[in-house]
Amino acid sequence: MKKLYSDLQSLKNTFLPRIESQLDIWLTMIEGPQKGLIEAARYSCLGSGKRFRPLLTLAVASRSHEPDTAALVAACAIELIHTYSLIHDDLPCMDNDDLRRGKKALHKVVGEGLALLTGDFLLTFAFECLATCEQMPVHMKLELIARLTKAAGHRGMVGGQYADLTCHQHPQTAEFLKWMHLCKTGALMRASLEFGAIVSGCAQQEVAIWGDFGEKFGLLFQFVDDLIDSLPSSMPSSVPIGPSSYIAFNGVEDTLIEVQKLKNQLIEMATTLDQDRTIFQEMIQAVTDQYETLPQIANPS
Ligand code: GRG
């Protein structure tokens, strides 16, 4: 069978505008007392973000058929949850970041209260979008909602964030840190790939394997993020390394070895899951490129 999308660029060319348009429609401005809430959600959701997670959903969904509306809705629901997590993560009571997606973090623009509520809105709205999607059979909605609540909740992202916030109370072992990152970043990545498999009708066993791929992908993502954070403080991208950073525990050299190991495992998994592994291989490379193509890494003086 001929591949619908032969590489990452062709997938992006088709789906980045569709993702943007779906989010834009969902967040249509309304007049009325909640107008400011929609405006704040639009500020954080639209026009920026790499859209890694929805692209992963659509990459899996597009292996044999053109992804349908259900696939797009599933992909964009994940992006709503991801955006909520970034808004809350940036708050002073969490990571206290002033910048996000190349502009001021939402709370720096609208204040902490409204930023908190905007995150709450996006979190709940993601489930409304799934539950009310007319192009999805009820059994599919239930399965997606069950998996997304698990990924976003105490056994996934929020549980991982809690472990991070209270990391001084836990034994600082490599296993603990890996588990924490698997929850914090890996769980939503797992759901992104599971979603692609579910909307394209895969059997449970295959859904699980795509999920495992997603979890590893999330770990790779987090390690690369930690490597970028660990660059000297003179670099604009660097932030102080927190005690729960994998690098604080294992150092840069070992983290780089771990990254290479994960990369090899992921490529092997992608080859088993998809004979034409190009898109997934390119996605894995896109993650590590975030670090490897930084001028100070690519061309050290
Ligand atoms: C506050 C409930 C709550 C959860 C926060 C995922 C998370 C938990 C926080 C994110 C913290 C963070 C910056 C982790 C590093 C990895 C990561 C998720 C980076 C941001 O994702 P990208 O690069 O962002 O996909 P864009 O903006 O491209 O969507």
CSV table of C-alpha atoms and ligand atoms in Angstrom, one decimal:
chain,number,residue,atom,x,y,z
A,1,MET,CA,0.0,0.0,0.0
A,2,LYS,CA,1.3,3.5,-0.9
A,3,LYS,CA,2.1,5.6,2.1
A,4,LEU,CA,-0.1,8.7,2.4
A,5,TYR,CA,2.6,10.8,4.0
A,6,SER,CA,6.1,9.8,3.1
A,7,ASP,CA,7.9,12.1,5.5
A,8,LEU,CA,7.5,14.4,8.5
A,9,GLN,CA,7.4,17.5,6.3
A,10,SER,CA,4.5,16.3,4.2
A,11,LEU,CA,2.6,15.3,7.4
A,12,LYS,CA,3.3,18.8,8.8
A,13,ASN,CA,2.3,20.5,5.6
A,14,THR,CA,-1.1,18.8,5.7
A,15,PHE,CA,-1.9,18.7,9.4
A,16,LEU,CA,-0.3,21.8,11.1
A,17,PRO,CA,-2.9,24.0,9.4
A,18,ARG,CA,-5.7,21.6,10.2
A,19,ILE,CA,-4.7,21.4,13.9
A,20,GLU,CA,-4.5,25.2,14.1
A,21,SER,CA,-7.9,25.6,12.4
A,22,GLN,CA,-9.6,23.0,14.7
A,23,LEU,CA,-8.2,24.7,17.8
A,24,ASP,CA,-9.3,28.1,16.4
A,25,ILE,CA,-12.8,26.8,15.8
A,26,TRP,CA,-13.0,25.3,19.3
A,27,LEU,CA,-11.8,28.6,20.9
A,28,THR,CA,-14.1,30.9,18.8
A,29,MET,CA,-14.4,34.2,20.5
A,30,ILE,CA,-17.6,34.8,22.3
A,31,GLU,CA,-19.1,38.0,23.6
A,32,GLY,CA,-20.2,37.8,27.2
A,33,PRO,CA,-18.8,37.6,30.7
A,34,GLN,CA,-16.4,34.7,29.8
A,35,LYS,CA,-14.8,36.6,26.9
A,36,GLY,CA,-11.5,37.2,28.7
A,37,LEU,CA,-11.2,33.5,29.4
A,38,ILE,CA,-11.5,32.6,25.8
A,39,GLU,CA,-9.1,35.4,24.9
A,40,ALA,CA,-6.5,34.0,27.4
A,41,ALA,CA,-6.9,30.4,26.0
A,42,ARG,CA,-6.4,31.7,22.5
A,43,TYR,CA,-3.2,33.5,23.6
A,44,SER,CA,-1.7,30.3,24.9
A,45,CYS,CA,-3.1,27.8,22.4
A,46,LEU,CA,-3.0,29.4,19.0
A,47,GLY,CA,-0.1,30.2,16.6
A,48,SER,CA,2.8,28.6,18.5
A,49,GLY,CA,3.9,25.3,19.9
A,50,LYS,CA,5.6,22.5,17.9
A,51,ARG,CA,2.4,20.4,18.1
A,52,PHE,CA,4.6,17.2,18.6
A,53,ARG,CA,1.8,15.4,20.4
A,54,PRO,CA,-1.0,15.9,17.9
A,55,LEU,CA,1.4,15.2,15.0
A,56,LEU,CA,2.3,11.9,16.7
A,57,THR,CA,-1.4,11.0,16.9
A,58,LEU,CA,-1.9,11.8,13.3
A,59,ALA,CA,1.3,10.0,12.2
A,60,VAL,CA,0.0,6.8,13.7
A,61,ALA,CA,-3.5,7.4,12.4
A,62,SER,CA,-2.3,8.0,8.9
A,63,ARG,CA,-0.4,4.8,8.3
A,64,SER,CA,-3.1,3.2,6.3
A,65,HIS,CA,-6.0,5.7,5.8
A,66,GLU,CA,-6.4,9.4,5.5
A,67,PRO,CA,-7.0,10.5,9.1
A,68,ASP,CA,-10.7,11.5,9.6
A,69,THR,CA,-12.3,14.1,11.8
A,70,ALA,CA,-12.2,11.8,14.8
A,71,ALA,CA,-8.4,11.5,14.5
A,72,LEU,CA,-8.1,15.3,14.3
A,73,VAL,CA,-10.4,15.8,17.3
A,74,ALA,CA,-8.4,13.2,19.3
A,75,ALA,CA,-5.1,14.9,18.4
A,76,CYS,CA,-6.3,18.4,19.3
A,77,ALA,CA,-7.8,17.3,22.6
A,78,ILE,CA,-4.3,16.1,23.6
A,79,GLU,CA,-2.9,19.6,22.6
A,80,LEU,CA,-5.5,21.3,24.9
A,81,ILE,CA,-4.3,19.2,27.8
A,82,HIS,CA,-0.7,19.8,27.0
A,83,THR,CA,-1.3,23.6,26.8
A,84,TYR,CA,-3.1,23.6,30.1
A,85,SER,CA,-0.1,21.8,31.7
A,86,LEU,CA,2.3,24.4,30.4
A,87,ILE,CA,0.2,27.3,31.7
A,88,HIS,CA,0.0,25.8,35.2
A,89,ASP,CA,3.7,24.7,35.1
A,90,ASP,CA,4.7,28.3,34.4
A,91,LEU,CA,2.9,29.7,37.5
A,92,PRO,CA,5.0,31.1,40.3
A,93,CYS,CA,3.8,28.3,42.6
A,94,MET,CA,5.2,25.7,40.1
A,95,ASP,CA,8.2,26.4,37.9
A,96,ASN,CA,7.8,30.2,37.9
A,97,ASP,CA,8.7,30.8,34.2
A,98,ASP,CA,8.2,34.2,32.6
A,99,LEU,CA,8.4,33.0,29.0
A,100,ARG,CA,6.6,30.3,27.1
A,101,ARG,CA,6.4,29.5,23.4
A,102,GLY,CA,8.5,32.6,22.5
A,103,LYS,CA,6.3,35.1,24.3
A,104,LYS,CA,5.3,36.1,27.9
A,105,ALA,CA,3.9,33.3,29.9
A,106,LEU,CA,0.1,33.7,30.3
A,107,HIS,CA,0.2,34.7,34.0
A,108,LYS,CA,2.6,37.5,33.1
A,109,VAL,CA,-0.1,38.9,30.8
A,110,VAL,CA,-3.4,38.2,32.5
A,111,GLY,CA,-2.3,37.5,36.1
A,112,GLU,CA,-2.1,34.3,38.1
A,113,GLY,CA,-5.8,33.9,38.8
A,114,LEU,CA,-6.9,34.1,35.2
A,115,ALA,CA,-4.0,31.9,34.1
A,116,LEU,CA,-5.0,29.2,36.6
A,117,LEU,CA,-8.6,29.3,35.4
A,118,THR,CA,-7.5,29.2,31.7
A,119,GLY,CA,-5.6,26.0,32.5
A,120,ASP,CA,-8.7,24.6,34.2
A,121,PHE,CA,-10.8,25.6,31.3
A,122,LEU,CA,-8.6,23.8,28.7
A,123,LEU,CA,-8.3,20.7,30.9
A,124,THR,CA,-12.1,20.3,31.2
A,125,PHE,CA,-12.8,21.5,27.6
A,126,ALA,CA,-10.6,18.7,26.2
A,127,PHE,CA,-13.0,16.1,27.6
A,128,GLU,CA,-16.0,18.1,26.4
A,129,CYS,CA,-14.5,18.1,22.8
A,130,LEU,CA,-14.0,14.3,22.9
A,131,ALA,CA,-17.4,13.6,24.5
A,132,THR,CA,-19.4,15.7,22.1
A,133,CYS,CA,-17.5,14.7,18.9
A,134,GLU,CA,-20.3,13.6,16.5
A,135,GLN,CA,-17.8,11.7,14.2
A,136,MET,CA,-16.8,9.2,17.0
A,137,PRO,CA,-18.6,6.1,18.1
A,138,VAL,CA,-19.5,6.0,21.8
A,139,HIS,CA,-17.1,3.1,22.5
A,140,MET,CA,-14.2,5.1,21.0
A,141,LYS,CA,-15.0,8.2,23.0
A,142,LEU,CA,-15.1,6.2,26.2
A,143,GLU,CA,-11.8,4.5,25.5
A,144,LEU,CA,-10.1,7.8,24.6
A,145,ILE,CA,-11.5,9.6,27.7
A,146,ALA,CA,-10.5,6.7,30.0
A,147,ARG,CA,-6.9,6.8,28.6
A,148,LEU,CA,-6.6,10.6,28.7
A,149,THR,CA,-7.9,10.9,32.3
A,150,LYS,CA,-5.3,8.2,33.3
A,151,ALA,CA,-2.5,10.0,31.4
A,152,ALA,CA,-3.3,13.4,32.8
A,153,GLY,CA,-4.2,12.5,36.3
A,154,HIS,CA,-2.5,11.1,39.5
A,155,ARG,CA,-1.1,8.1,37.7
A,156,GLY,CA,0.3,10.3,35.0
A,157,MET,CA,1.1,13.9,34.5
A,158,VAL,CA,-0.2,15.3,37.7
A,159,GLY,CA,1.3,12.5,39.7
A,160,GLY,CA,4.6,13.1,38.1
A,161,GLN,CA,4.4,16.8,38.8
A,162,TYR,CA,3.5,16.1,42.4
A,163,ALA,CA,6.6,13.8,42.7
A,164,ASP,CA,8.7,16.6,41.2
A,165,LEU,CA,7.3,19.2,43.6
A,166,THR,CA,8.0,17.0,46.6
A,167,CYS,CA,11.2,15.4,45.2
A,168,HIS,CA,13.2,16.1,48.4
A,169,GLN,CA,10.8,13.6,50.2
A,170,HIS,CA,11.6,10.7,47.9
A,171,PRO,CA,14.8,8.6,47.5
A,172,GLN,CA,16.9,10.3,44.8
A,173,THR,CA,17.6,7.3,42.6
A,174,ALA,CA,17.9,7.0,38.8
A,175,GLU,CA,14.8,4.7,39.0
A,176,PHE,CA,12.7,7.3,40.8
A,177,LEU,CA,13.7,10.1,38.5
A,178,LYS,CA,13.0,8.0,35.4
A,179,TRP,CA,9.6,7.1,36.9
A,180,MET,CA,8.8,10.7,37.6
A,181,HIS,CA,9.6,11.8,34.1
A,182,LEU,CA,7.7,8.9,32.6
A,183,CYS,CA,4.7,10.2,34.5
A,184,LYS,CA,5.3,13.9,34.0
A,185,THR,CA,6.1,13.9,30.3
A,186,GLY,CA,5.8,10.3,29.1
A,187,ALA,CA,2.2,9.6,30.1
A,188,LEU,CA,0.8,12.3,27.7
A,189,MET,CA,3.1,11.1,24.9
A,190,ARG,CA,1.9,7.6,25.5
A,191,ALA,CA,-1.7,8.8,25.2
A,192,SER,CA,-0.9,10.7,22.0
A,193,LEU,CA,0.3,7.5,20.3
A,194,GLU,CA,-2.4,5.3,21.8
A,195,PHE,CA,-5.0,7.8,20.5
A,196,GLY,CA,-3.6,7.4,16.9
A,197,ALA,CA,-3.8,3.6,17.2
A,198,ILE,CA,-7.3,3.7,18.7
A,199,VAL,CA,-8.8,6.0,16.1
A,200,SER,CA,-7.3,4.0,13.3
A,201,GLY,CA,-8.9,0.8,14.7
A,202,CYS,CA,-5.8,-1.1,15.9
A,203,ALA,CA,-6.2,-4.1,18.2
A,204,GLN,CA,-5.5,-3.6,21.9
A,205,GLN,CA,-2.1,-5.3,21.7
A,206,GLU,CA,-0.9,-2.9,19.0
A,207,VAL,CA,-2.4,0.1,21.0
A,208,ALA,CA,-0.2,-1.0,23.9
A,209,ILE,CA,3.0,-1.2,21.8
A,210,TRP,CA,2.4,2.3,20.4
A,211,GLY,CA,1.8,3.4,24.0
A,212,ASP,CA,5.2,2.0,25.0
A,213,PHE,CA,6.8,3.7,22.1
A,214,GLY,CA,5.2,7.0,23.3
A,215,GLU,CA,6.4,6.6,26.8
A,216,LYS,CA,10.0,6.1,25.7
A,217,PHE,CA,9.6,9.0,23.3
A,218,GLY,CA,8.5,11.1,26.3
A,219,LEU,CA,11.6,10.1,28.3
A,220,LEU,CA,13.8,11.0,25.4
A,221,PHE,CA,12.0,14.4,25.1
A,222,GLN,CA,12.5,15.1,28.8
A,223,PHE,CA,16.2,14.1,28.8
A,224,VAL,CA,16.8,16.4,25.8
A,225,ASP,CA,15.0,19.2,27.6
A,226,ASP,CA,17.2,18.6,30.7
A,227,LEU,CA,20.3,18.7,28.5
A,228,ILE,CA,19.2,22.1,27.0
A,229,ASP,CA,18.6,23.4,30.6
A,230,SER,CA,22.1,22.3,31.6
A,231,LEU,CA,23.9,24.6,29.2
A,232,PRO,CA,26.0,27.3,30.8
A,233,SER,CA,24.0,30.1,32.3
A,234,SER,CA,25.3,32.6,29.8
A,235,MET,CA,23.1,30.8,27.2
A,236,PRO,CA,19.6,32.3,26.7
A,237,SER,CA,18.1,28.8,26.8
A,238,SER,CA,19.6,27.7,30.1
A,239,VAL,CA,17.7,27.6,33.4
A,240,PRO,CA,19.0,26.5,36.8
A,241,ILE,CA,19.0,22.7,37.0
A,242,GLY,CA,16.6,21.6,39.6
A,243,PRO,CA,17.3,18.7,42.0
A,244,SER,CA,14.9,16.5,40.1
A,245,SER,CA,16.7,16.9,36.8
A,246,TYR,CA,18.1,13.7,35.5
A,247,ILE,CA,21.3,15.6,34.8
A,248,ALA,CA,21.7,16.7,38.4
A,249,PHE,CA,21.8,13.0,39.3
A,250,ASN,CA,23.6,11.4,36.4
A,251,GLY,CA,25.6,14.2,34.8
A,252,VAL,CA,25.7,15.3,31.1
A,253,GLU,CA,27.9,12.4,29.8
A,254,ASP,CA,25.6,9.6,31.2
A,255,THR,CA,22.5,11.5,30.1
A,256,LEU,CA,23.9,11.7,26.5
A,257,ILE,CA,24.6,7.9,26.6
A,258,GLU,CA,21.0,7.3,27.8
A,259,VAL,CA,19.7,9.6,25.0
A,260,GLN,CA,21.6,7.5,22.4
A,261,LYS,CA,20.3,4.3,23.9
A,262,LEU,CA,16.7,5.5,23.9
A,263,LYS,CA,17.1,6.8,20.3
A,264,ASN,CA,18.3,3.3,19.1
A,265,GLN,CA,15.5,1.5,21.0
A,266,LEU,CA,12.9,3.9,19.5
A,267,ILE,CA,14.1,3.5,16.0
A,268,GLU,CA,14.0,-0.3,16.4
A,269,MET,CA,10.5,-0.1,17.8
A,270,ALA,CA,9.4,2.2,15.0
A,271,THR,CA,10.8,-0.3,12.4
A,272,THR,CA,8.7,-3.1,14.0
A,273,LEU,CA,5.6,-1.0,14.2
A,274,ASP,CA,5.8,0.6,10.8
A,275,GLN,CA,7.7,-0.8,7.9
A,276,ASP,CA,8.2,2.6,6.5
A,277,ARG,CA,9.6,4.1,9.7
A,278,THR,CA,10.7,7.5,8.1
A,279,ILE,CA,8.2,9.7,9.8
A,280,PHE,CA,8.9,8.3,13.3
A,281,GLN,CA,12.6,8.3,12.7
A,282,GLU,CA,12.4,12.0,11.7
A,283,MET,CA,10.4,12.7,14.8
A,284,ILE,CA,12.9,11.1,17.0
A,285,GLN,CA,15.6,13.1,15.2
A,286,ALA,CA,13.6,16.3,15.6
A,287,VAL,CA,13.6,15.8,19.4
A,288,THR,CA,17.3,15.3,19.7
A,289,ASP,CA,18.0,18.1,17.1
A,290,GLN,CA,16.7,20.5,19.7
A,291,TYR,CA,19.9,20.0,21.5
A,292,GLU,CA,22.3,18.6,18.9
A,293,THR,CA,21.9,21.5,16.5
A,294,LEU,CA,22.4,24.3,19.1
A,295,PRO,CA,25.4,26.2,17.8
A,296,GLN,CA,27.5,25.6,20.9
A,297,ILE,CA,26.9,21.8,20.6
A,298,ALA,CA,27.1,21.5,16.8
A,299,ASN,CA,30.1,23.8,16.5
A,300,PRO,CA,32.0,23.9,19.8
A,301,SER,CA,34.8,26.5,19.6
B,1,GRG,C1,1.4,21.6,36.1
B,1,GRG,C2,-0.4,19.8,36.1
B,1,GRG,C3,0.9,20.3,35.7
B,1,GRG,C4,1.7,19.6,34.9
B,1,GRG,C5,2.9,20.0,34.4
B,1,GRG,C6,4.3,18.4,31.5
B,1,GRG,C7,4.5,19.2,32.7
B,1,GRG,C8,3.7,18.8,33.9
B,1,GRG,C9,5.2,20.3,32.7
B,1,GRG,C10,6.0,20.7,31.6
B,1,GRG,C11,7.3,21.1,32.2
B,1,GRG,C12,8.3,21.0,31.1
B,1,GRG,C13,8.7,22.3,30.5
B,1,GRG,C14,8.8,19.8,30.8
B,1,GRG,C15,9.8,19.6,29.8
B,1,GRG,C16,9.2,18.8,28.6
B,1,GRG,C17,8.1,19.5,28.0
B,1,GRG,C18,6.8,19.0,28.3
B,1,GRG,C19,8.4,20.6,27.3
B,1,GRG,C20,7.3,21.4,26.6
B,1,GRG,O1,6.8,20.6,25.5
B,1,GRG,P1,7.0,21.1,24.0
B,1,GRG,O2,8.5,21.3,23.7
B,1,GRG,O3,6.3,22.5,24.0
B,1,GRG,O4,6.3,20.1,23.1
B,1,GRG,P2,5.5,23.2,22.8
B,1,GRG,O5,5.5,24.7,23.3
B,1,GRG,O6,6.3,23.0,21.5
B,1,GRG,O7,4.2,22.6,22.7
